[in-house]
Amino acid sequence: MTNTTHFGFKQVATEDKVKLVRGVFDSVAGQYDIMNDLMSMGIHRIWKRVAVQLSNVRKGDQVLDLAGGTGDLTTLFEKRVGKEGQIVLADINSEMLRTGRDRLIDRGLVGNIRYAQVNAECLPFEDNTFDCVCIAFGLRNVTDKDAALRSMYRVLKPGGRVIVLEFSHPVDKITETVYDFYSFKLLPKIGKIVAKDEDSYRYLAESIRMHPKQDDLKKMMENAGLERCEYFNMTQGIVAVHRGYKI
């Protein structure tokens, strides 16, 4: 019997999800930053700054930026770790990783940034390597989220932090109603016009609805071994930052 998982609202064979997600991000990589600004009216930049602030990353730290895409979080982390620290910008998608690398080089950010094409479920790093592991707007695309959280925990140093920045679930009915209308009626049309890809942005809306709710993700992080887990809602719960520690 074939194991299945969700790809948006569809059920697909588990082994096919990585390929399907790769197709989405291959398609949108070139317009990814422009779409982020349009979709969130620029607010995604505030969400990312809050996540980096909550990471408590300091000078000299080693940081893994998972699903790092076009490098927004890496750019913010680089300012904090300084030349004494290091960031690994990692993504499962080669097109996103290439776009991120090119943009960081164009910004003059070289020397303390490495690049790695990895699957979050089985990270190819030694135990106890990083002071912080951050995954922003990527966990919902992972096939086995529990395996990914365990893998993040393994590569984290004692005292280190896992930061999960992700679209989440609105905390009140009015926000939920408006958000549903925007997500399913307007967002795919914006994707069609700007990125020439309506289906990928319909998948985005569906994948957000299939992502665990705030308390459920907190429990998943605890089950992976993380302690002192907590979350911080932003924009009425449309986005949340989860934080957990390896003690």
Backbone as numpy.savetxt, mean C-alpha at the origin, in Angstrom:
# Nx Ny Nz CAx CAy CAz Cx Cy Cz
-9.91 -29.76 -6.45 -10.75 -28.55 -6.45 -9.87 -27.30 -6.45
-10.16 -26.35 -7.33 -9.35 -25.15 -7.44 -9.67 -24.17 -6.32
-8.64 -23.68 -5.63 -8.84 -22.65 -4.62 -9.13 -21.33 -5.32
-10.06 -20.56 -4.73 -10.42 -19.29 -5.32 -10.24 -18.15 -4.32
-10.14 -16.95 -4.85 -10.07 -15.75 -4.04 -10.79 -14.65 -4.80
-10.91 -13.47 -4.20 -11.63 -12.39 -4.87 -10.67 -11.50 -5.65
-11.13 -11.06 -6.79 -10.47 -10.01 -7.57 -11.55 -8.97 -7.80
-11.56 -7.94 -6.93 -12.73 -7.09 -6.87 -13.91 -7.91 -6.38
-15.03 -7.82 -7.07 -16.21 -8.60 -6.69 -16.23 -9.98 -7.35
-15.28 -10.25 -8.24 -15.25 -11.53 -8.94 -14.49 -12.58 -8.12
-14.86 -13.83 -8.30 -14.10 -14.94 -7.76 -13.20 -15.49 -8.86
-11.91 -15.61 -8.56 -10.95 -16.11 -9.54 -10.09 -17.17 -8.88
-9.42 -17.97 -9.70 -8.48 -18.95 -9.17 -7.35 -18.22 -8.43
-6.98 -18.74 -7.26 -5.99 -18.07 -6.42 -4.71 -17.78 -7.18
-4.27 -18.74 -7.99 -3.01 -18.55 -8.70 -3.11 -17.50 -9.81
-4.32 -17.10 -10.17 -4.49 -16.11 -11.23 -4.50 -14.67 -10.72
-4.68 -14.46 -9.41 -4.88 -13.09 -8.92 -3.64 -12.22 -9.14
-2.46 -12.75 -8.87 -1.24 -11.95 -9.05 -1.14 -11.45 -10.49
-1.45 -12.31 -11.44 -1.38 -11.93 -12.86 -2.42 -10.86 -13.18
-3.61 -10.99 -12.63 -4.67 -10.02 -12.88 -4.34 -8.66 -12.27
-3.82 -8.67 -11.04 -3.43 -7.40 -10.40 -2.28 -6.76 -11.17
-1.34 -7.59 -11.63 -0.23 -7.05 -12.42 -0.75 -6.35 -13.67
-1.76 -6.94 -14.30 -2.34 -6.32 -15.49 -2.94 -4.96 -15.20
-3.58 -4.82 -14.04 -4.16 -3.54 -13.64 -3.07 -2.48 -13.56
-1.99 -2.80 -12.85 -0.97 -1.78 -12.60 -0.03 -1.58 -13.79
0.13 -2.59 -14.64 0.82 -2.36 -15.90 0.07 -1.30 -16.72
-1.25 -1.38 -16.66 -2.09 -0.48 -17.45 -2.05 0.95 -16.94
-2.01 1.12 -15.61 -2.18 2.48 -15.06 -0.88 3.13 -14.62
0.26 2.43 -14.72 1.51 2.95 -14.14 1.84 4.36 -14.62
1.69 4.61 -15.91 2.08 5.91 -16.46 1.23 7.07 -15.96
-0.03 6.81 -15.63 -0.95 7.86 -15.18 -1.26 7.75 -13.69
-0.51 6.92 -12.98 -0.84 6.60 -11.59 -0.86 7.83 -10.69
0.17 8.67 -10.77 0.25 9.83 -9.90 -0.83 10.87 -10.24
-1.08 11.07 -11.53 -2.11 12.02 -11.94 -3.48 11.56 -11.44
-3.75 10.27 -11.57 -5.03 9.73 -11.11 -5.16 9.83 -9.59
-4.07 9.61 -8.88 -4.13 9.75 -7.42 -4.55 11.16 -7.02
-3.96 12.14 -7.70 -4.32 13.53 -7.39 -5.78 13.82 -7.73
-6.23 13.33 -8.88 -7.61 13.56 -9.28 -8.59 12.83 -8.37
-8.30 11.56 -8.07 -9.23 10.75 -7.28 -9.43 11.32 -5.88
-8.34 11.80 -5.29 -8.40 12.24 -3.89 -8.40 13.76 -3.75
-8.39 14.46 -4.89 -8.27 15.93 -4.87 -7.01 16.36 -4.11
-5.97 15.54 -4.24 -4.67 15.85 -3.63 -4.54 15.43 -2.18
-5.61 14.95 -1.57 -5.58 14.63 -0.14 -4.67 13.43 0.14
-4.42 12.58 -0.88 -3.55 11.42 -0.65 -2.17 11.84 -0.14
-1.74 13.03 -0.49 -0.43 13.51 -0.02 -0.45 13.74 1.49
-1.57 14.20 2.02 -1.71 14.37 3.47 -1.75 13.01 4.15
-2.53 12.07 3.59 -2.60 10.72 4.16 -1.20 10.11 4.27
-0.41 10.27 3.23 0.93 9.67 3.22 1.84 10.34 4.24
1.74 11.64 4.38 2.55 12.35 5.38 2.19 11.91 6.80
0.90 11.72 7.04 0.48 11.25 8.36 1.03 9.85 8.63
0.97 8.96 7.64 1.49 7.60 7.80 2.99 7.62 8.13
3.74 8.46 7.42 5.19 8.54 7.67 5.45 9.11 9.06
4.66 10.09 9.46 4.82 10.64 10.81 4.55 9.58 11.88
3.52 8.77 11.67 3.17 7.72 12.63 4.21 6.60 12.66
5.04 6.50 11.62 6.06 5.45 11.57 7.19 5.69 12.56
7.35 6.94 12.99 8.44 7.29 13.91 9.82 6.93 13.35
9.94 6.94 12.03 11.24 6.67 11.40 12.19 7.82 11.69
13.45 7.45 12.00 14.46 8.43 12.39 15.73 8.27 11.56
16.63 9.20 11.74 17.90 9.18 11.03 18.63 7.86 11.27
19.11 7.26 10.19 19.86 6.02 10.29 19.02 4.75 10.20
17.70 4.88 10.16 16.83 3.70 10.11 16.88 3.00 8.76
16.53 1.71 8.80 16.37 0.89 7.60 14.87 0.70 7.37
14.39 1.09 6.19 12.95 1.09 5.91 12.66 0.27 4.66
11.61 -0.53 4.73 11.11 -1.26 3.57 9.78 -0.63 3.16
9.74 -0.05 1.96 8.54 0.57 1.42 7.91 -0.41 0.44
6.99 -1.24 0.95 6.36 -2.28 0.14 5.25 -1.68 -0.72
5.05 -2.27 -1.90 4.07 -1.72 -2.85 4.36 -0.24 -3.04
5.65 0.08 -3.10 6.09 1.47 -3.10 5.79 2.24 -4.36
5.45 1.52 -5.44 4.97 2.17 -6.65 5.86 3.28 -7.15
5.29 4.47 -7.28 6.01 5.58 -7.90 6.87 6.36 -6.92
6.99 5.90 -5.68 8.01 6.43 -4.80 7.62 7.56 -3.87
6.32 7.85 -3.72 5.91 8.95 -2.85 6.37 8.74 -1.40
6.12 7.54 -0.87 6.50 7.26 0.52 8.01 7.22 0.67
8.71 6.64 -0.31 10.16 6.57 -0.25 10.76 7.97 -0.19
10.20 8.89 -0.96 10.68 10.28 -0.94 10.55 10.88 0.45
9.42 10.63 1.11 9.21 11.15 2.46 10.12 10.47 3.48
10.28 9.16 3.34 11.16 8.43 4.26 12.62 8.86 4.10
13.01 9.14 2.86 14.41 9.50 2.60 14.82 10.74 3.38
13.90 11.67 3.52 14.19 12.90 4.28 14.42 12.59 5.75
13.80 11.53 6.23 13.91 11.20 7.66 15.14 10.35 7.97
15.47 9.39 7.11 16.56 8.47 7.44 17.93 9.11 7.16
17.98 10.08 6.25 19.24 10.71 5.92 20.20 9.76 5.21
21.41 10.22 5.01 22.40 9.41 4.30 22.86 8.22 5.14
22.64 8.28 6.45 23.05 7.18 7.33 22.08 5.99 7.24
20.86 6.25 6.77 19.86 5.19 6.68 19.72 4.67 5.27
18.73 3.79 5.08 18.49 3.22 3.76 17.03 2.85 3.61
16.50 3.05 2.41 15.15 2.62 2.08 15.22 1.63 0.93
14.44 0.56 1.04 14.25 -0.36 -0.08 12.86 -0.09 -0.64
12.82 0.42 -1.86 11.56 0.59 -2.57 11.24 -0.73 -3.26
10.15 -1.37 -2.85 9.82 -2.70 -3.34 8.41 -2.72 -3.91
8.23 -3.47 -4.98 6.91 -3.62 -5.59 6.91 -4.94 -6.36
5.75 -5.58 -6.44 5.65 -6.82 -7.19 5.57 -6.54 -8.69
5.21 -5.29 -9.04 4.97 -4.94 -10.43 6.17 -4.22 -11.02
6.72 -4.77 -12.09 7.94 -4.21 -12.67 7.72 -2.83 -13.28
6.55 -2.60 -13.88 6.28 -1.29 -14.48 6.19 -0.19 -13.42
5.51 -0.49 -12.32 5.42 0.48 -11.23 6.80 0.74 -10.64
7.58 -0.32 -10.45 8.92 -0.18 -9.88 9.82 0.65 -10.79
9.74 0.40 -12.07 10.54 1.16 -13.04 10.14 2.64 -13.03
8.84 2.90 -12.96 8.36 4.28 -12.91 8.85 4.98 -11.65
8.76 4.27 -10.51 9.23 4.85 -9.26 10.72 5.12 -9.26
11.50 4.17 -9.76 12.96 4.35 -9.83 13.32 5.56 -10.69
12.71 5.66 -11.86 13.02 6.78 -12.76 12.68 8.12 -12.11
11.56 8.19 -11.43 11.16 9.46 -10.82 12.06 9.84 -9.65
12.48 8.86 -8.87 13.38 9.16 -7.75 14.74 9.61 -8.26
15.23 8.98 -9.31 16.51 9.40 -9.89 16.39 10.82 -10.44
15.26 11.11 -11.08 15.03 12.47 -11.60 15.02 13.50 -10.48
14.60 13.10 -9.28 14.59 14.01 -8.13 15.95 14.10 -7.44
16.91 13.34 -7.96 18.24 13.36 -7.37 18.39 12.50 -6.14
17.44 11.58 -5.93 17.49 10.72 -4.74 18.22 9.43 -5.10
19.51 9.41 -4.84 20.34 8.24 -5.14 21.27 8.00 -3.95
21.77 6.80 -3.88 22.78 6.51 -2.85 22.25 5.71 -1.68
21.11 6.11 -1.14 20.59 5.38 0.03 19.24 4.74 -0.27
18.95 4.51 -1.55 17.71 3.84 -1.95 18.06 2.64 -2.82
17.51 1.49 -2.44 17.64 0.28 -3.26 16.27 -0.10 -3.80
16.26 -0.99 -4.80 15.01 -1.37 -5.46 14.93 -2.89 -5.50
13.71 -3.41 -5.29 13.54 -4.86 -5.29 12.13 -5.20 -5.78
12.06 -6.13 -6.72 10.77 -6.65 -7.16 10.46 -7.87 -6.31
9.45 -7.74 -5.45 9.18 -8.78 -4.46 7.69 -9.03 -4.34
7.37 -10.21 -3.81 6.02 -10.56 -3.41 5.93 -10.41 -1.90
5.00 -9.61 -1.42 4.90 -9.33 0.02 4.65 -10.58 0.84
4.12 -11.62 0.23 3.81 -12.85 0.97 5.07 -13.64 1.34
6.16 -13.41 0.63 7.40 -14.18 0.87 8.59 -13.26 0.62
8.82 -12.35 1.53 9.86 -11.34 1.35 11.25 -11.97 1.38
12.12 -11.62 0.42 13.45 -12.25 0.30 14.52 -11.53 1.12
14.20 -11.20 2.37 15.14 -10.50 3.24 15.37 -11.31 4.51
16.52 -11.06 5.14 16.84 -11.76 6.38 15.89 -11.34 7.50
15.75 -12.21 8.49 15.00 -11.86 9.69 15.60 -10.61 10.33
14.73 -9.82 10.97 15.19 -8.69 11.80 16.06 -7.69 11.02
15.61 -7.31 9.83 16.39 -6.43 8.96 15.98 -4.96 9.05
14.68 -4.69 9.19 14.17 -3.33 9.01 13.63 -2.73 10.31
13.83 -1.43 10.45 13.23 -0.70 11.57 11.77 -0.39 11.32
11.40 -0.29 10.05 10.01 -0.03 9.69 9.69 -0.72 8.37
8.54 -1.37 8.32 8.00 -1.90 7.07 6.67 -1.20 6.83
6.57 -0.54 5.69 5.36 0.22 5.36 4.77 -0.32 4.06
3.47 -0.50 4.05 2.78 -0.85 2.80 1.60 0.11 2.66
1.63 0.91 1.59 0.62 1.95 1.38 -0.21 1.62 0.15
-1.50 1.50 0.34 -2.45 1.24 -0.73 -2.05 0.01 -1.55
-1.52 -0.99 -0.85 -1.11 -2.21 -1.54 -1.62 -3.49 -0.91
-1.92 -3.46 0.38 -2.30 -4.71 1.05 -3.59 -5.30 0.49
-4.51 -4.45 0.05 -5.78 -4.97 -0.46 -5.59 -5.77 -1.75
-4.45 -5.57 -2.44 -4.19 -6.29 -3.68 -3.45 -7.61 -3.46
-3.02 -7.86 -2.22 -2.27 -9.08 -1.92 -3.23 -10.26 -1.81
-2.85 -11.38 -2.40 -3.73 -12.55 -2.39 -3.90 -13.10 -0.98
-2.81 -13.35 -0.28 -2.83 -13.90 1.08 -2.33 -12.83 2.05
-3.24 -12.04 2.57 -2.86 -10.93 3.44 -2.23 -11.42 4.74
-2.71 -12.53 5.28 -2.14 -13.07 6.51 -0.68 -13.46 6.32
-0.39 -14.10 5.18 0.99 -14.48 4.89 1.87 -13.24 4.74
1.33 -12.20 4.11 2.10 -10.97 3.93 2.41 -10.32 5.28
1.44 -10.28 6.17 1.66 -9.67 7.49 2.68 -10.47 8.29
2.63 -11.80 8.19 3.63 -12.63 8.88 5.02 -12.39 8.30
5.10 -12.21 6.99 6.38 -11.96 6.34 6.94 -10.61 6.76
6.09 -9.61 6.85 6.52 -8.28 7.32 7.03 -8.37 8.75
6.32 -9.10 9.58 6.73 -9.28 10.97 8.11 -9.93 11.05
8.35 -10.93 10.22 9.61 -11.67 10.26 10.81 -10.77 9.95
10.69 -9.90 8.96 11.84 -9.09 8.53 12.01 -7.84 9.39
11.09 -7.62 10.31 11.14 -6.44 11.18 12.06 -6.68 12.37
12.85 -5.68 12.73 13.69 -5.76 13.92 12.82 -5.67 15.17
13.25 -6.26 16.28 12.56 -6.01 17.55 12.51 -4.51 17.84
11.34 -4.03 18.19 11.14 -2.61 18.39 10.69 -1.88 17.12
10.69 -2.61 16.00 10.29 -2.01 14.73 8.79 -1.93 14.57
8.37 -1.19 13.54 6.96 -0.93 13.30 6.53 -1.37 11.91
5.33 -1.94 11.84 4.64 -2.14 10.57 3.59 -1.04 10.44
3.59 -0.37 9.29 2.62 0.66 8.99 1.82 0.22 7.76
0.51 0.18 7.91 -0.38 -0.15 6.79 -1.28 1.05 6.53
-1.05 1.70 5.40 -1.92 2.80 4.96 -2.80 2.25 3.85
-4.11 2.31 4.06 -4.99 1.66 3.09 -6.37 2.31 3.09
-7.03 2.27 1.93 -8.44 2.62 1.88 -9.19 1.70 2.83
-10.18 2.27 3.52 -10.87 1.48 4.51 -12.37 1.69 4.39
-13.07 1.74 5.52 -14.53 1.75 5.49 -15.05 2.96 6.26
-15.88 3.79 5.61 -16.41 4.99 6.26 -17.10 4.68 7.59
-17.01 5.63 8.51 -17.53 5.41 9.86 -18.95 5.94 10.04
-19.52 6.57 9.01 -20.91 7.03 9.13 -21.63 6.83 7.80
-22.95 6.75 7.85 -23.76 6.39 6.70 -23.73 7.45 5.60
-23.70 8.72 5.98 -23.70 9.78 4.97 -22.43 9.70 4.13
-21.28 9.57 4.80 -20.01 9.44 4.07 -20.02 8.19 3.20
-20.55 7.09 3.74 -20.60 5.84 2.99 -21.43 5.98 1.71
-22.57 6.65 1.80 -23.45 6.83 0.64 -22.78 7.68 -0.43
-22.20 8.80 -0.02 -21.51 9.67 -0.97 -20.32 8.96 -1.59
-19.58 8.23 -0.77 -18.37 7.53 -1.23 -18.73 6.43 -2.23
-19.82 5.71 -1.97 -20.26 4.67 -2.90 -20.63 5.27 -4.26
-21.34 6.37 -4.24 -21.72 7.03 -5.51 -20.47 7.45 -6.28
-19.54 8.08 -5.57 -18.30 8.52 -6.21 -17.51 7.33 -6.77
-17.38 6.27 -5.94 -16.52 5.12 -6.30 -17.04 4.36 -7.51
-18.36 4.14 -7.56 -18.90 3.27 -8.59 -19.48 4.01 -9.80
-19.79 5.29 -9.64 -20.36 6.06 -10.75 -19.35 7.00 -11.40
-18.57 7.69 -10.58 -17.67 8.71 -11.11 -16.25 8.21 -11.36
-15.70 7.45 -10.40 -14.29 7.03 -10.50 -13.99 6.26 -11.79
-14.79 5.25 -12.18 -14.48 4.56 -13.44 -14.51 5.48 -14.66
-15.38 6.49 -14.63 -15.45 7.43 -15.76 -14.20 8.31 -15.82
-13.71 8.73 -14.64 -12.46 9.50 -14.60 -11.32 8.64 -15.14
-11.28 7.36 -14.73 -10.26 6.45 -15.23 -10.32 6.27 -16.73
-11.53 6.22 -17.27 -11.70 6.06 -18.72 -11.16 7.27 -19.47
-11.43 8.47 -18.94 -11.02 9.70 -19.61 -9.52 9.94 -19.50
-8.98 9.79 -18.27 -7.59 10.18 -18.01 -6.61 9.05 -18.32
-6.90 7.85 -17.80 -5.98 6.73 -17.95 -6.36 5.80 -19.09
-7.48 6.11 -19.76 -7.98 5.26 -20.85 -8.22 3.83 -20.36
-8.69 3.72 -19.10 -8.86 2.40 -18.51 -9.97 2.46 -17.45
-11.17 2.19 -17.88 -12.31 2.21 -16.97 -12.32 0.99 -16.05
-11.97 -0.19 -16.59 -12.07 -1.43 -15.83 -11.14 -1.45 -14.62
-9.91 -0.92 -14.78 -8.96 -0.95 -13.67 -9.45 -0.13 -12.49
-10.13 0.98 -12.78 -10.60 1.82 -11.69 -11.93 1.32 -11.13
-12.66 0.51 -11.88 -13.79 -0.20 -11.30 -13.28 -1.28 -10.34
-12.19 -1.95 -10.74 -11.57 -2.93 -9.83 -11.10 -2.25 -8.55
-10.53 -1.05 -8.66 -10.07 -0.32 -7.48 -11.21 -0.15 -6.49
-12.35 0.33 -6.97 -13.50 0.54 -6.08 -13.96 -0.77 -5.46
-13.99 -1.83 -6.25 -14.43 -3.13 -5.72 -13.44 -3.69 -4.71
-12.14 -3.54 -4.99 -11.13 -4.09 -4.08 -11.17 -3.41 -2.72
-11.51 -2.12 -2.70 -11.62 -1.40 -1.43 -12.75 -1.99 -0.60
-13.89 -2.30 -1.24 -15.03 -2.84 -0.50 -14.74 -4.24 0.04
-13.85 -4.97 -0.62 -13.52 -6.33 -0.18 -12.42 -6.35 0.88
-11.78 -5.22 1.13 -10.70 -5.14 2.11 -11.27 -5.25 3.52
-10.54 -5.88 4.45 -11.05 -6.02 5.82 -11.36 -4.67 6.47
-12.37 -4.65 7.33 -12.68 -3.45 8.08 -11.58 -3.18 9.11
-11.61 -1.99 9.66 -10.52 -1.54 10.52 -10.22 -2.51 11.66
-11.23 -2.91 12.40 -11.01 -3.81 13.53 -10.55 -5.20 13.08
-11.05 -5.63 11.92 -10.64 -6.94 11.40 -9.17 -6.95 11.00
-8.71 -5.86 10.36 -7.30 -5.78 10.00 -6.42 -5.70 11.24
-6.86 -4.98 12.23 -6.13 -4.90 13.49 -5.95 -6.30 14.09
-6.99 -7.10 14.05 -6.91 -8.47 14.57 -5.96 -9.32 13.73
-5.98 -9.14 12.42 -5.06 -9.87 11.54 -3.61 -9.54 11.87
-3.33 -8.28 12.15 -1.98 -7.87 12.51 -1.56 -8.51 13.83
-2.46 -8.57 14.77 -2.17 -9.22 16.07 -1.91 -10.71 15.87
-2.68 -11.34 15.00 -2.50 -12.77 14.72 -1.15 -13.05 14.05
-0.62 -12.05 13.35 0.69 -12.20 12.69 1.84 -12.04 13.68
1.53 -11.65 14.92 2.57 -11.51 15.94 2.82 -10.09 16.39
2.23 -9.12 15.71 2.45 -7.72 16.06 1.71 -7.36 17.35
2.27 -6.46 18.11 1.69 -6.05 19.39 1.42 -4.55 19.40
0.64 -4.13 20.40 0.26 -2.71 20.54 -0.34 -2.18 19.23
-1.15 -3.01 18.59 -1.73 -2.62 17.31 -2.85 -1.59 17.52
-2.90 -0.64 16.62 -3.90 0.42 16.69 -4.11 0.98 15.29
-5.20 1.74 15.14 -5.42 2.36 13.84 -5.95 3.77 14.02
-5.74 4.56 12.97 -6.10 5.97 12.97 -6.92 6.24 11.71
-8.19 6.55 11.87 -9.05 6.86 10.73 -8.75 8.27 10.23
-8.80 8.40 8.90 -8.69 9.72 8.27 -9.82 9.87 7.28
-10.25 11.11 7.07 -11.33 11.42 6.14 -12.54 10.50 6.40
-12.98 10.51 7.64 -14.17 9.76 8.07 -14.06 8.26 7.80
-12.85 7.73 7.86 -12.65 6.29 7.69 -12.48 5.85 6.26
-12.51 6.78 5.31 -12.24 6.40 3.92 -10.84 5.80 3.81
-9.94 6.31 4.64 -8.57 5.79 4.71 -8.23 5.57 6.18
-7.42 4.57 6.45 -6.94 4.34 7.82 -5.47 3.97 7.79
-4.76 4.38 8.84 -3.38 3.95 9.06 -3.40 2.97 10.25
-2.92 1.77 10.01 -2.74 0.78 11.07 -1.27 0.73 11.45
-1.00 0.58 12.74 0.38 0.48 13.23 0.48 -0.64 14.24
1.54 -1.44 14.10 1.82 -2.50 15.06 3.32 -2.64 15.25
3.71 -3.17 16.41 5.12 -3.26 16.80 5.56 -4.72 16.96
6.83 -4.94 16.69 7.46 -6.22 17.01 8.22 -6.01 18.32
7.77 -6.68 19.35 8.35 -6.50 20.68 9.47 -7.50 20.91
